[in-house]
mmCIF file of C-alpha atoms in Angstrom:
data_model
loop_
_atom_site.group_PDB
_atom_site.id
_atom_site.type_symbol
_atom_site.label_atom_id
_atom_site.label_comp_id
_atom_site.label_asym_id
_atom_site.label_seq_id
_atom_site.Cartn_x
_atom_site.Cartn_y
_atom_site.Cartn_z
ATOM 1 C CA UNK A 14 0.130 -0.506 -0.260
ATOM 2 C CA UNK A 15 1.540 3.265 -1.239
ATOM 3 C CA UNK A 16 0.504 6.267 0.296
ATOM 4 C CA UNK A 17 0.590 8.988 -1.570
ATOM 5 C CA UNK A 18 0.774 12.790 -1.450
ATOM 6 C CA UNK A 19 -2.399 15.026 -0.679
ATOM 7 C CA UNK A 20 -4.289 15.757 -3.980
ATOM 8 C CA UNK A 21 -5.854 18.956 -3.963
ATOM 9 C CA UNK A 22 -9.117 20.471 -4.034
ATOM 10 C CA UNK A 23 -8.821 22.572 -7.918
ATOM 11 C CA UNK A 24 -11.943 25.137 -8.050
ATOM 12 C CA UNK A 25 -13.246 25.156 -11.801
ATOM 13 C CA UNK A 26 -15.507 28.047 -13.367
ATOM 14 C CA UNK A 27 -19.078 27.687 -12.562
ATOM 15 C CA UNK A 28 -21.327 25.355 -14.098
ATOM 16 C CA UNK A 29 -23.732 27.246 -16.290
ATOM 17 C CA UNK A 30 -26.841 26.378 -18.180
ATOM 18 C CA UNK A 31 -30.281 26.221 -16.665
ATOM 19 C CA UNK A 32 -31.853 23.043 -14.992
ATOM 20 C CA UNK A 33 -34.307 21.336 -16.943
ATOM 21 C CA UNK A 34 -36.271 18.592 -15.893
ATOM 22 C CA UNK A 35 -37.720 15.499 -16.783
ATOM 23 C CA UNK A 36 -38.639 12.322 -15.771
ATOM 24 C CA UNK A 37 -36.091 9.746 -14.748
ATOM 25 C CA UNK A 38 -35.330 6.799 -16.191
ATOM 26 C CA UNK A 39 -35.978 3.147 -14.925
ATOM 27 C CA UNK A 40 -33.600 0.637 -16.707
ATOM 28 C CA UNK A 41 -35.237 -1.747 -19.601
ATOM 29 C CA UNK A 42 -38.060 -0.006 -20.240
ATOM 30 C CA UNK A 43 -39.049 1.174 -23.396
ATOM 31 C CA UNK A 44 -40.695 4.840 -21.966
ATOM 32 C CA UNK A 45 -36.931 5.239 -20.620
ATOM 33 C CA UNK A 46 -34.971 8.273 -22.003
ATOM 34 C CA UNK A 47 -34.579 7.555 -25.406
ATOM 35 C CA UNK A 48 -38.357 8.309 -26.485
ATOM 36 C CA UNK A 49 -39.713 10.194 -22.872
ATOM 37 C CA UNK A 50 -37.067 12.101 -21.491
ATOM 38 C CA UNK A 51 -35.853 13.525 -25.043
ATOM 39 C CA UNK A 52 -38.894 14.443 -25.735
ATOM 40 C CA UNK A 53 -39.904 16.060 -22.768
ATOM 41 C CA UNK A 54 -36.332 18.375 -22.329
ATOM 42 C CA UNK A 55 -37.032 19.557 -25.567
ATOM 43 C CA UNK A 56 -40.316 20.852 -23.922
ATOM 44 C CA UNK A 57 -38.903 21.885 -20.786
ATOM 45 C CA UNK A 58 -36.147 23.995 -23.038
ATOM 46 C CA UNK A 59 -38.827 26.138 -25.218
ATOM 47 C CA UNK A 60 -40.539 26.921 -21.894
ATOM 48 C CA UNK A 61 -37.423 27.763 -20.133
ATOM 49 C CA UNK A 62 -36.550 29.875 -23.539
ATOM 50 C CA UNK A 63 -39.670 31.503 -23.122
ATOM 51 C CA UNK A 64 -39.504 32.525 -19.255
ATOM 52 C CA UNK A 65 -35.814 33.199 -18.786
ATOM 53 C CA UNK A 66 -36.094 36.999 -20.198
ATOM 54 C CA UNK A 67 -38.150 37.366 -17.441
ATOM 55 C CA UNK A 68 -35.969 34.989 -14.729
ATOM 56 C CA UNK A 69 -32.635 35.589 -16.280
ATOM 57 C CA UNK A 70 -32.410 32.252 -16.747
ATOM 58 C CA UNK A 71 -29.085 31.387 -19.368
ATOM 59 C CA UNK A 72 -30.077 28.540 -20.951
ATOM 60 C CA UNK A 73 -26.245 27.073 -23.257
ATOM 61 C CA UNK A 74 -28.592 25.175 -25.731
ATOM 62 C CA UNK A 75 -30.804 27.478 -27.069
ATOM 63 C CA UNK A 76 -29.659 28.616 -31.003
ATOM 64 C CA UNK A 77 -25.933 27.291 -30.216
ATOM 65 C CA UNK A 78 -24.897 29.518 -28.540
ATOM 66 C CA UNK A 79 -21.850 29.095 -26.555
ATOM 67 C CA UNK A 80 -20.769 28.126 -23.152
ATOM 68 C CA UNK A 81 -18.279 30.635 -21.371
ATOM 69 C CA UNK A 82 -14.798 29.153 -21.252
ATOM 70 C CA UNK A 83 -14.140 27.050 -18.119
ATOM 71 C CA UNK A 84 -11.178 29.042 -16.657
ATOM 72 C CA UNK A 85 -10.142 27.824 -12.627
ATOM 73 C CA UNK A 86 -9.802 29.469 -9.505
ATOM 74 C CA UNK A 87 -6.303 28.351 -6.831
ATOM 75 C CA UNK A 88 -7.590 26.037 -4.153
ATOM 76 C CA UNK A 89 -10.079 27.027 -1.159
ATOM 77 C CA UNK A 90 -10.673 23.856 0.528
ATOM 78 C CA UNK A 91 -7.762 22.131 2.655
ATOM 79 C CA UNK A 92 -6.452 18.954 0.038
ATOM 80 C CA UNK A 93 -7.886 15.475 2.146
ATOM 81 C CA UNK A 94 -4.998 12.891 2.368
ATOM 82 C CA UNK A 95 -5.378 9.843 -0.194
ATOM 83 C CA UNK A 96 -3.768 6.651 0.003
ATOM 84 C CA UNK A 97 -3.805 4.311 -3.136
ATOM 85 C CA UNK A 98 -4.731 1.233 -3.631
ATOM 86 C CA UNK A 99 -4.042 -1.927 -6.285
ATOM 87 C CA UNK A 100 -6.817 -2.772 -8.859
ATOM 88 C CA UNK A 101 -6.587 -5.705 -11.869
ATOM 89 C CA UNK A 102 -9.027 -6.048 -14.681
ATOM 90 C CA UNK A 103 -10.567 -9.018 -16.242
ATOM 91 C CA UNK A 104 -8.370 -8.623 -19.166
ATOM 92 C CA UNK A 105 -5.037 -7.430 -18.299
ATOM 93 C CA UNK A 106 -2.033 -4.886 -19.990
ATOM 94 C CA UNK A 107 1.370 -4.247 -19.270
ATOM 95 C CA UNK A 108 0.967 -2.203 -16.324
ATOM 96 C CA UNK A 109 -0.211 -2.601 -12.748
ATOM 97 C CA UNK A 110 -3.095 0.034 -11.557
ATOM 98 C CA UNK A 111 -2.944 2.129 -9.005
ATOM 99 C CA UNK A 112 -6.131 3.977 -7.923
ATOM 100 C CA UNK A 113 -6.897 6.895 -5.806
ATOM 101 C CA UNK A 114 -9.522 9.774 -6.062
ATOM 102 C CA UNK A 115 -9.799 13.869 -5.931
ATOM 103 C CA UNK A 116 -12.822 16.465 -5.750
ATOM 104 C CA UNK A 117 -12.973 18.742 -8.435
ATOM 105 C CA UNK A 118 -14.826 22.335 -7.081
ATOM 106 C CA UNK A 119 -16.910 24.139 -9.293
ATOM 107 C CA UNK A 120 -17.981 26.121 -6.976
ATOM 108 C CA UNK A 121 -19.262 25.901 -3.090
ATOM 109 C CA UNK A 122 -22.498 23.912 -3.938
ATOM 110 C CA UNK A 123 -21.224 22.264 -6.929
ATOM 111 C CA UNK A 124 -18.595 19.643 -6.735
ATOM 112 C CA UNK A 125 -17.686 16.212 -8.343
ATOM 113 C CA UNK A 126 -16.089 13.330 -6.647
ATOM 114 C CA UNK A 127 -13.290 11.905 -9.295
ATOM 115 C CA UNK A 128 -11.678 8.913 -9.316
ATOM 116 C CA UNK A 129 -8.652 8.310 -10.593
ATOM 117 C CA UNK A 130 -6.972 4.512 -11.956
ATOM 118 C CA UNK A 131 -3.297 5.094 -13.479
ATOM 119 C CA UNK A 132 0.063 2.634 -14.345
ATOM 120 C CA UNK A 133 1.899 2.186 -11.193
ATOM 121 C CA UNK A 134 4.201 -0.343 -12.070
ATOM 122 C CA UNK A 135 5.445 -2.970 -14.861
ATOM 123 C CA UNK A 136 3.693 -5.793 -14.566
ATOM 124 C CA UNK A 137 6.577 -6.989 -13.157
ATOM 125 C CA UNK A 138 7.253 -4.603 -10.775
ATOM 126 C CA UNK A 139 9.302 -2.008 -12.463
ATOM 127 C CA UNK A 140 9.832 1.947 -11.628
ATOM 128 C CA UNK A 141 7.319 3.808 -14.467
ATOM 129 C CA UNK A 142 9.609 6.927 -12.882
ATOM 130 C CA UNK A 143 9.423 9.330 -15.474
ATOM 131 C CA UNK A 144 6.812 8.200 -17.623
ATOM 132 C CA UNK A 145 4.089 9.751 -19.328
ATOM 133 C CA UNK A 146 0.906 8.328 -20.161
ATOM 134 C CA UNK A 147 -2.346 8.966 -22.240
ATOM 135 C CA UNK A 148 -5.884 10.344 -20.751
ATOM 136 C CA UNK A 149 -9.212 8.883 -20.668
ATOM 137 C CA UNK A 150 -11.666 10.640 -18.989
ATOM 138 C CA UNK A 151 -15.102 8.809 -18.167
ATOM 139 C CA UNK A 152 -18.731 9.756 -17.969
ATOM 140 C CA UNK A 153 -20.790 7.185 -16.191
ATOM 141 C CA UNK A 154 -25.024 6.582 -17.186
ATOM 142 C CA UNK A 155 -27.851 8.234 -15.210
ATOM 143 C CA UNK A 156 -28.290 6.246 -11.905
ATOM 144 C CA UNK A 157 -24.916 4.164 -12.255
ATOM 145 C CA UNK A 158 -21.709 4.256 -9.928
ATOM 146 C CA UNK A 159 -18.455 4.603 -11.834
ATOM 147 C CA UNK A 160 -17.452 1.707 -9.827
ATOM 148 C CA UNK A 161 -20.209 -0.138 -11.731
ATOM 149 C CA UNK A 162 -17.513 -0.014 -14.574
ATOM 150 C CA UNK A 163 -14.531 -0.408 -12.623
ATOM 151 C CA UNK A 164 -12.964 -3.719 -14.671
ATOM 152 C CA UNK A 165 -13.457 -1.792 -17.938
ATOM 153 C CA UNK A 166 -11.883 1.556 -16.280
ATOM 154 C CA UNK A 167 -9.378 -1.052 -14.468
ATOM 155 C CA UNK A 168 -8.189 -2.569 -18.283
ATOM 156 C CA UNK A 169 -7.938 1.090 -19.755
ATOM 157 C CA UNK A 170 -5.274 1.806 -17.328
ATOM 158 C CA UNK A 171 -3.386 -1.522 -17.324
ATOM 159 C CA UNK A 172 -3.213 -1.093 -21.494
ATOM 160 C CA UNK A 173 -1.299 2.355 -20.319
ATOM 161 C CA UNK A 174 -3.770 5.186 -19.964
ATOM 162 C CA UNK A 175 -4.218 7.865 -16.712
ATOM 163 C CA UNK A 176 -8.171 7.197 -16.236
ATOM 164 C CA UNK A 177 -10.063 9.903 -14.063
ATOM 165 C CA UNK A 178 -14.232 9.055 -13.518
ATOM 166 C CA UNK A 179 -16.194 12.493 -12.181
ATOM 167 C CA UNK A 180 -19.512 11.363 -10.325
ATOM 168 C CA UNK A 181 -21.591 13.599 -11.456
ATOM 169 C CA UNK A 182 -24.369 15.670 -9.201
ATOM 170 C CA UNK A 183 -27.521 14.007 -9.234
ATOM 171 C CA UNK A 184 -26.790 11.224 -11.405
ATOM 172 C CA UNK A 185 -25.379 8.112 -9.196
ATOM 173 C CA UNK A 186 -27.568 5.729 -7.181
ATOM 174 C CA UNK A 187 -26.603 6.839 -4.321
ATOM 175 C CA UNK A 188 -26.939 10.406 -4.905
ATOM 176 C CA UNK A 189 -29.357 11.723 -2.554
ATOM 177 C CA UNK A 190 -32.089 13.650 -5.180
ATOM 178 C CA UNK A 191 -31.550 11.634 -8.650
ATOM 179 C CA UNK A 192 -32.306 14.545 -11.553
ATOM 180 C CA UNK A 193 -31.814 13.533 -15.307
ATOM 181 C CA UNK A 194 -32.215 17.352 -16.051
ATOM 182 C CA UNK A 195 -28.675 17.765 -14.698
ATOM 183 C CA UNK A 196 -27.109 16.568 -17.729
ATOM 184 C CA UNK A 197 -27.564 19.860 -18.896
ATOM 185 C CA UNK A 198 -24.796 20.806 -16.571
ATOM 186 C CA UNK A 199 -22.521 18.211 -17.385
ATOM 187 C CA UNK A 200 -20.271 18.921 -20.549
ATOM 188 C CA UNK A 201 -19.566 22.264 -19.020
ATOM 189 C CA UNK A 202 -18.672 20.091 -15.824
ATOM 190 C CA UNK A 203 -16.582 17.405 -18.230
ATOM 191 C CA UNK A 204 -14.475 20.111 -19.285
ATOM 192 C CA UNK A 205 -13.533 21.278 -15.659
ATOM 193 C CA UNK A 206 -12.501 17.890 -14.987
ATOM 194 C CA UNK A 207 -9.805 18.314 -17.542
ATOM 195 C CA UNK A 208 -8.953 22.021 -16.314
ATOM 196 C CA UNK A 209 -8.415 20.410 -13.335
ATOM 197 C CA UNK A 210 -6.187 16.865 -13.970
ATOM 198 C CA UNK A 211 -4.255 19.321 -16.236
ATOM 199 C CA UNK A 212 -3.630 21.459 -13.511
ATOM 200 C CA UNK A 213 -2.615 18.915 -11.071
ATOM 201 C CA UNK A 214 -0.685 17.498 -13.892
ATOM 202 C CA UNK A 215 2.087 20.548 -13.644
ATOM 203 C CA UNK A 216 2.373 19.229 -9.708
ATOM 204 C CA UNK A 217 5.887 17.523 -9.456
ATOM 205 C CA UNK A 218 5.348 14.801 -7.624
ATOM 206 C CA UNK A 219 1.523 14.134 -8.566
ATOM 207 C CA UNK A 220 0.040 10.953 -9.880
ATOM 208 C CA UNK A 221 -1.171 12.996 -12.179
ATOM 209 C CA UNK A 222 1.853 14.287 -13.540
ATOM 210 C CA UNK A 223 2.094 11.420 -15.348
ATOM 211 C CA UNK A 224 -0.134 12.755 -17.628
ATOM 212 C CA UNK A 225 0.640 13.176 -21.355
ATOM 213 C CA UNK A 226 -1.050 16.757 -21.451
ATOM 214 C CA UNK A 227 -1.312 16.479 -25.545
ATOM 215 C CA UNK A 228 -3.129 13.475 -25.232
ATOM 216 C CA UNK A 229 -6.796 13.212 -24.405
ATOM 217 C CA UNK A 230 -9.512 11.240 -25.090
ATOM 218 C CA UNK A 231 -12.999 11.082 -23.966
ATOM 219 C CA UNK A 232 -15.336 8.199 -22.940
ATOM 220 C CA UNK A 233 -18.934 7.776 -22.091
ATOM 221 C CA UNK A 234 -22.020 4.617 -21.861
ATOM 222 C CA UNK A 235 -25.222 6.265 -22.137
ATOM 223 C CA UNK A 236 -25.893 9.626 -21.174
ATOM 224 C CA UNK A 237 -22.449 10.066 -20.313
ATOM 225 C CA UNK A 238 -22.255 8.669 -24.366
ATOM 226 C CA UNK A 239 -24.242 11.798 -24.422
ATOM 227 C CA UNK A 240 -22.224 14.411 -22.099
ATOM 228 C CA UNK A 241 -18.542 13.081 -24.024
ATOM 229 C CA UNK A 242 -20.030 13.266 -27.704
ATOM 230 C CA UNK A 243 -21.454 17.010 -27.286
ATOM 231 C CA UNK A 244 -17.889 17.651 -25.234
ATOM 232 C CA UNK A 245 -15.758 16.044 -28.477
ATOM 233 C CA UNK A 246 -17.999 17.090 -31.705
ATOM 234 C CA UNK A 247 -20.754 19.651 -30.322
ATOM 235 C CA UNK A 248 -20.087 23.184 -31.480
ATOM 236 C CA UNK A 249 -21.670 24.614 -28.780
ATOM 237 C CA UNK A 250 -19.383 22.658 -26.198
ATOM 238 C CA UNK A 251 -16.360 21.214 -28.411
ATOM 239 C CA UNK A 252 -13.516 21.182 -26.526
ATOM 240 C CA UNK A 253 -10.561 21.715 -28.422
ATOM 241 C CA UNK A 254 -8.050 19.980 -26.122
ATOM 242 C CA UNK A 255 -9.680 16.606 -26.630
ATOM 243 C CA UNK A 256 -8.125 14.329 -29.373
ATOM 244 C CA UNK A 257 -10.792 11.103 -29.428
ATOM 245 C CA UNK A 258 -14.046 9.944 -28.292
ATOM 246 C CA UNK A 259 -15.363 6.881 -27.960
ATOM 247 C CA UNK A 260 -19.857 6.955 -27.512
ATOM 248 C CA UNK A 261 -20.617 3.630 -25.959
ATOM 249 C CA UNK A 262 -24.435 3.386 -26.158
ATOM 250 C CA UNK A 263 -24.754 6.913 -26.922
ATOM 251 C CA UNK A 264 -26.038 9.997 -28.952
ATOM 252 C CA UNK A 265 -27.159 12.904 -30.109
ATOM 253 C CA UNK A 266 -28.893 15.134 -28.191
ATOM 254 C CA UNK A 267 -30.710 18.502 -29.704
ATOM 255 C CA UNK A 268 -31.113 19.850 -25.988
ATOM 256 C CA UNK A 269 -27.720 20.633 -26.005
ATOM 257 C CA UNK A 270 -28.126 22.797 -29.210
ATOM 258 C CA UNK A 271 -25.116 23.172 -31.729
ATOM 259 C CA UNK A 272 -24.381 22.056 -34.823
ATOM 260 C CA UNK A 273 -22.592 17.651 -34.575
ATOM 261 C CA UNK A 274 -19.459 18.004 -36.565
ATOM 262 C CA UNK A 275 -20.052 20.736 -38.476
ATOM 263 C CA UNK A 276 -16.157 21.597 -37.880
ATOM 264 C CA UNK A 277 -13.063 20.137 -36.880
ATOM 265 C CA UNK A 278 -14.087 16.736 -35.572
ATOM 266 C CA UNK A 279 -11.576 13.792 -34.266
ATOM 267 C CA UNK A 280 -11.693 10.207 -34.758
ATOM 268 C CA UNK A 281 -14.683 8.590 -33.628
ATOM 269 C CA UNK A 282 -15.981 5.031 -32.034
ATOM 270 C CA UNK A 283 -19.581 3.843 -31.739
ATOM 271 C CA UNK A 284 -20.271 1.291 -29.902
ATOM 272 C CA UNK A 285 -24.038 -0.033 -29.544
ATOM 273 C CA UNK A 286 -26.189 -3.075 -28.604
ATOM 274 C CA UNK A 287 -28.448 -4.288 -31.270
ATOM 275 C CA UNK A 288 -30.919 -5.801 -28.844
ATOM 276 C CA UNK A 289 -30.311 -2.304 -26.510
ATOM 277 C CA UNK A 290 -34.585 -0.792 -25.898
ATOM 278 C CA UNK A 291 -32.680 2.347 -24.249
ATOM 279 C CA UNK A 292 -30.688 4.041 -26.289
ATOM 280 C CA UNK A 293 -32.125 2.399 -29.458
ATOM 281 C CA UNK A 294 -29.288 1.416 -32.385
ATOM 282 C CA UNK A 295 -30.752 4.063 -34.926
ATOM 283 C CA UNK A 296 -29.117 6.101 -31.773
ATOM 284 C CA UNK A 297 -25.372 5.849 -32.686
ATOM 285 C CA UNK A 298 -26.195 5.025 -36.885
ATOM 286 C CA UNK A 299 -27.092 8.347 -37.193
ATOM 287 C CA UNK A 300 -24.148 10.073 -34.887
ATOM 288 C CA UNK A 301 -21.495 7.658 -37.294
ATOM 289 C CA UNK A 302 -23.470 8.085 -40.738
ATOM 290 C CA UNK A 303 -22.415 11.653 -40.076
ATOM 291 C CA UNK A 304 -19.306 11.523 -38.374
ATOM 292 C CA UNK A 305 -16.351 11.829 -41.190
ATOM 293 C CA UNK A 306 -13.861 8.934 -40.612
ATOM 294 C CA UNK A 307 -11.727 8.551 -39.318
ATOM 295 C CA UNK A 308 -14.232 6.150 -37.611
ATOM 296 C CA UNK A 309 -15.651 3.081 -36.237
ATOM 297 C CA UNK A 310 -18.748 1.322 -35.471
ATOM 298 C CA UNK A 311 -18.401 -1.826 -33.268
ATOM 299 C CA UNK A 312 -21.789 -3.813 -33.170
ATOM 300 C CA UNK A 313 -22.664 -5.810 -29.769
ATOM 301 C CA UNK A 314 -24.726 -9.436 -31.266
ATOM 302 C CA UNK A 315 -27.864 -9.086 -28.860
ATOM 303 C CA UNK A 316 -26.851 -7.245 -26.595
ATOM 304 C CA UNK A 317 -28.391 -4.714 -24.118
ATOM 305 C CA UNK A 318 -27.967 -1.267 -22.706
ATOM 306 C CA UNK A 319 -25.827 -2.164 -19.842
ATOM 307 C CA UNK A 320 -24.103 -5.886 -19.179
ATOM 308 C CA UNK A 321 -21.414 -5.435 -22.018
ATOM 309 C CA UNK A 322 -19.753 -2.260 -20.241
ATOM 310 C CA UNK A 323 -20.434 -3.110 -16.179
ATOM 311 C CA UNK A 324 -20.531 -7.485 -16.361
ATOM 312 C CA UNK A 325 -16.570 -7.643 -15.522
ATOM 313 C CA UNK A 326 -14.960 -10.846 -17.882
ATOM 314 C CA UNK A 327 -18.268 -11.575 -20.204
ATOM 315 C CA UNK A 328 -17.432 -12.074 -23.755
ATOM 316 C CA UNK A 329 -18.911 -8.575 -24.846
ATOM 317 C CA UNK A 330 -17.312 -6.978 -21.606
ATOM 318 C CA UNK A 331 -13.858 -8.495 -23.076
ATOM 319 C CA UNK A 332 -14.401 -7.120 -26.355
ATOM 320 C CA UNK A 333 -15.454 -3.535 -25.765
ATOM 321 C CA UNK A 334 -12.483 -3.441 -22.990
ATOM 322 C CA UNK A 335 -10.082 -4.546 -26.308
ATOM 323 C CA UNK A 336 -11.831 -2.301 -28.544
ATOM 324 C CA UNK A 337 -11.788 0.369 -26.555
ATOM 325 C CA UNK A 338 -8.119 0.428 -25.736
ATOM 326 C CA UNK A 339 -6.781 0.037 -29.585
ATOM 327 C CA UNK A 340 -8.788 2.685 -30.662
ATOM 328 C CA UNK A 341 -7.054 4.983 -28.082
ATOM 329 C CA UNK A 342 -4.042 3.529 -28.820
ATOM 330 C CA UNK A 343 -4.447 3.856 -32.623
ATOM 331 C CA UNK A 344 -5.679 7.378 -31.964
ATOM 332 C CA UNK A 345 -4.662 8.972 -29.351
ATOM 333 C CA UNK A 346 -1.314 7.047 -29.044
ATOM 334 C CA UNK A 347 -0.173 6.530 -32.114
ATOM 335 C CA UNK A 348 0.560 2.609 -32.117
ATOM 336 C CA UNK A 349 0.450 2.603 -35.987
ATOM 337 C CA UNK A 350 -0.517 -1.461 -35.478
ATOM 338 C CA UNK A 351 -3.779 -0.773 -33.180
ATOM 339 C CA UNK A 352 -6.014 -0.408 -35.948
ATOM 340 C CA UNK A 353 -5.765 -3.735 -37.686
ATOM 341 C CA UNK A 354 -5.467 -4.845 -33.827
ATOM 342 C CA UNK A 355 -9.159 -3.589 -33.497
ATOM 343 C CA UNK A 356 -10.510 -5.120 -36.588
ATOM 344 C CA UNK A 357 -9.369 -8.544 -35.138
ATOM 345 C CA UNK A 358 -10.639 -7.445 -31.485
ATOM 346 C CA UNK A 359 -14.194 -7.000 -32.763
ATOM 347 C CA UNK A 360 -14.628 -9.292 -35.074
ATOM 348 C CA UNK A 361 -16.021 -12.412 -32.440
ATOM 349 C CA UNK A 362 -18.112 -14.852 -33.746
ATOM 350 C CA UNK A 363 -21.724 -14.584 -31.922
ATOM 351 C CA UNK A 364 -20.479 -11.472 -30.326
ATOM 352 C CA UNK A 365 -19.671 -8.448 -32.518
ATOM 353 C CA UNK A 366 -19.353 -7.202 -35.367
ATOM 354 C CA UNK A 367 -16.705 -4.340 -36.824
ATOM 355 C CA UNK A 368 -17.297 -2.041 -38.971
ATOM 356 C CA UNK A 369 -14.014 0.399 -39.583
ATOM 357 C CA UNK A 370 -15.155 3.461 -41.099
ATOM 358 C CA UNK A 371 -17.603 1.630 -43.743
ATOM 359 C CA UNK A 372 -21.598 1.966 -43.459
ATOM 360 C CA UNK A 373 -23.115 0.137 -40.354
ATOM 361 C CA UNK A 374 -25.891 -2.133 -39.620
ATOM 362 C CA UNK A 375 -29.306 -0.106 -40.828
ATOM 363 C CA UNK A 376 -31.554 1.217 -38.401
ATOM 364 C CA UNK A 377 -33.040 4.861 -38.153
ATOM 365 C CA UNK A 378 -34.962 6.866 -35.117
ATOM 366 C CA UNK A 379 -33.622 7.942 -31.945
ATOM 367 C CA UNK A 380 -36.156 10.515 -29.968
ATOM 368 C CA UNK A 381 -34.678 13.369 -28.586
ATOM 369 C CA UNK A 382 -31.552 13.111 -31.100
ATOM 370 C CA UNK A 383 -31.204 16.059 -34.404
ATOM 371 C CA UNK A 384 -34.014 15.592 -36.933
ATOM 372 C CA UNK A 385 -35.585 12.464 -34.665
ATOM 373 C CA UNK A 386 -32.524 10.080 -35.791
ATOM 374 C CA UNK A 387 -32.531 10.577 -39.454
ATOM 375 C CA UNK A 388 -29.841 10.969 -41.587
#
């Protein structure tokens, strides 16, 4: 057990935006977020836009307006003492993995507990002194804890990535109040997390000093996939620090405003279960079809919404771990052999089929996406 130096709480910019309410999701029910939540989001945004003139509400998503830039202020809270523990994934890579945590403080009323997974030693226990690794920021789905994805996250860290995973307010099942409408604040939260990590990366002796600040990728599941796609590819929130994005059963969200894939883009991996009734395949097919190359589509045959990402060691989860790792190796870390390895890992009989820039399976319709999922 190795004791680390205290990691400071860094105070970032306010999250911005106005909360727009909609019904929280219920897992594996057709009336879940893609039909009920997305349609009600559009209605509530329209109402808020109408009353906002009198109440002074700020709705970033309307009209594709760009939110204020993320900034950071000096820490105002005494730093906690953190302890590193070891973690081992079902798909091990070349490195041992350590875990710790930080807290990203955006305001006196908004903070994000953030887990950190990082390569702590070589597979044989050798030192990694002076080594630098790409950064992945993971965003969880609604009503799911970050710990539900621990095996997948640990696999990325074992493969040579520093992974940080914030718990968004009102999103985890342990939250005092579950409020899916808080997603309107999550793109700003995500950008604040990146800013905080890059600040800590400049501190000698910090675990995060191992971050290669020029290699940043986003990955998210479900609502977290929506947020990751928005920060990577939507004109209203796009962060130029992001170099690649993997969207796990996510979608475009019209209520964020802006334009998807309208300007500079980054390499994209879409992962989708063919039997997902919560995020229908049409949602992933829509944004994959719109995206320019390089892009990749991983079709998980017969898979539903959560198991490919949360059931540790299952055939689908192992495929996801390998394909996402090879994607970031190819498009973020610059590994020239990873693209072919991605195709090999993604084509598994009875489990998955991989589409490297080619047309994906035919699927249409995504309630709440721009144009209702038409493409």
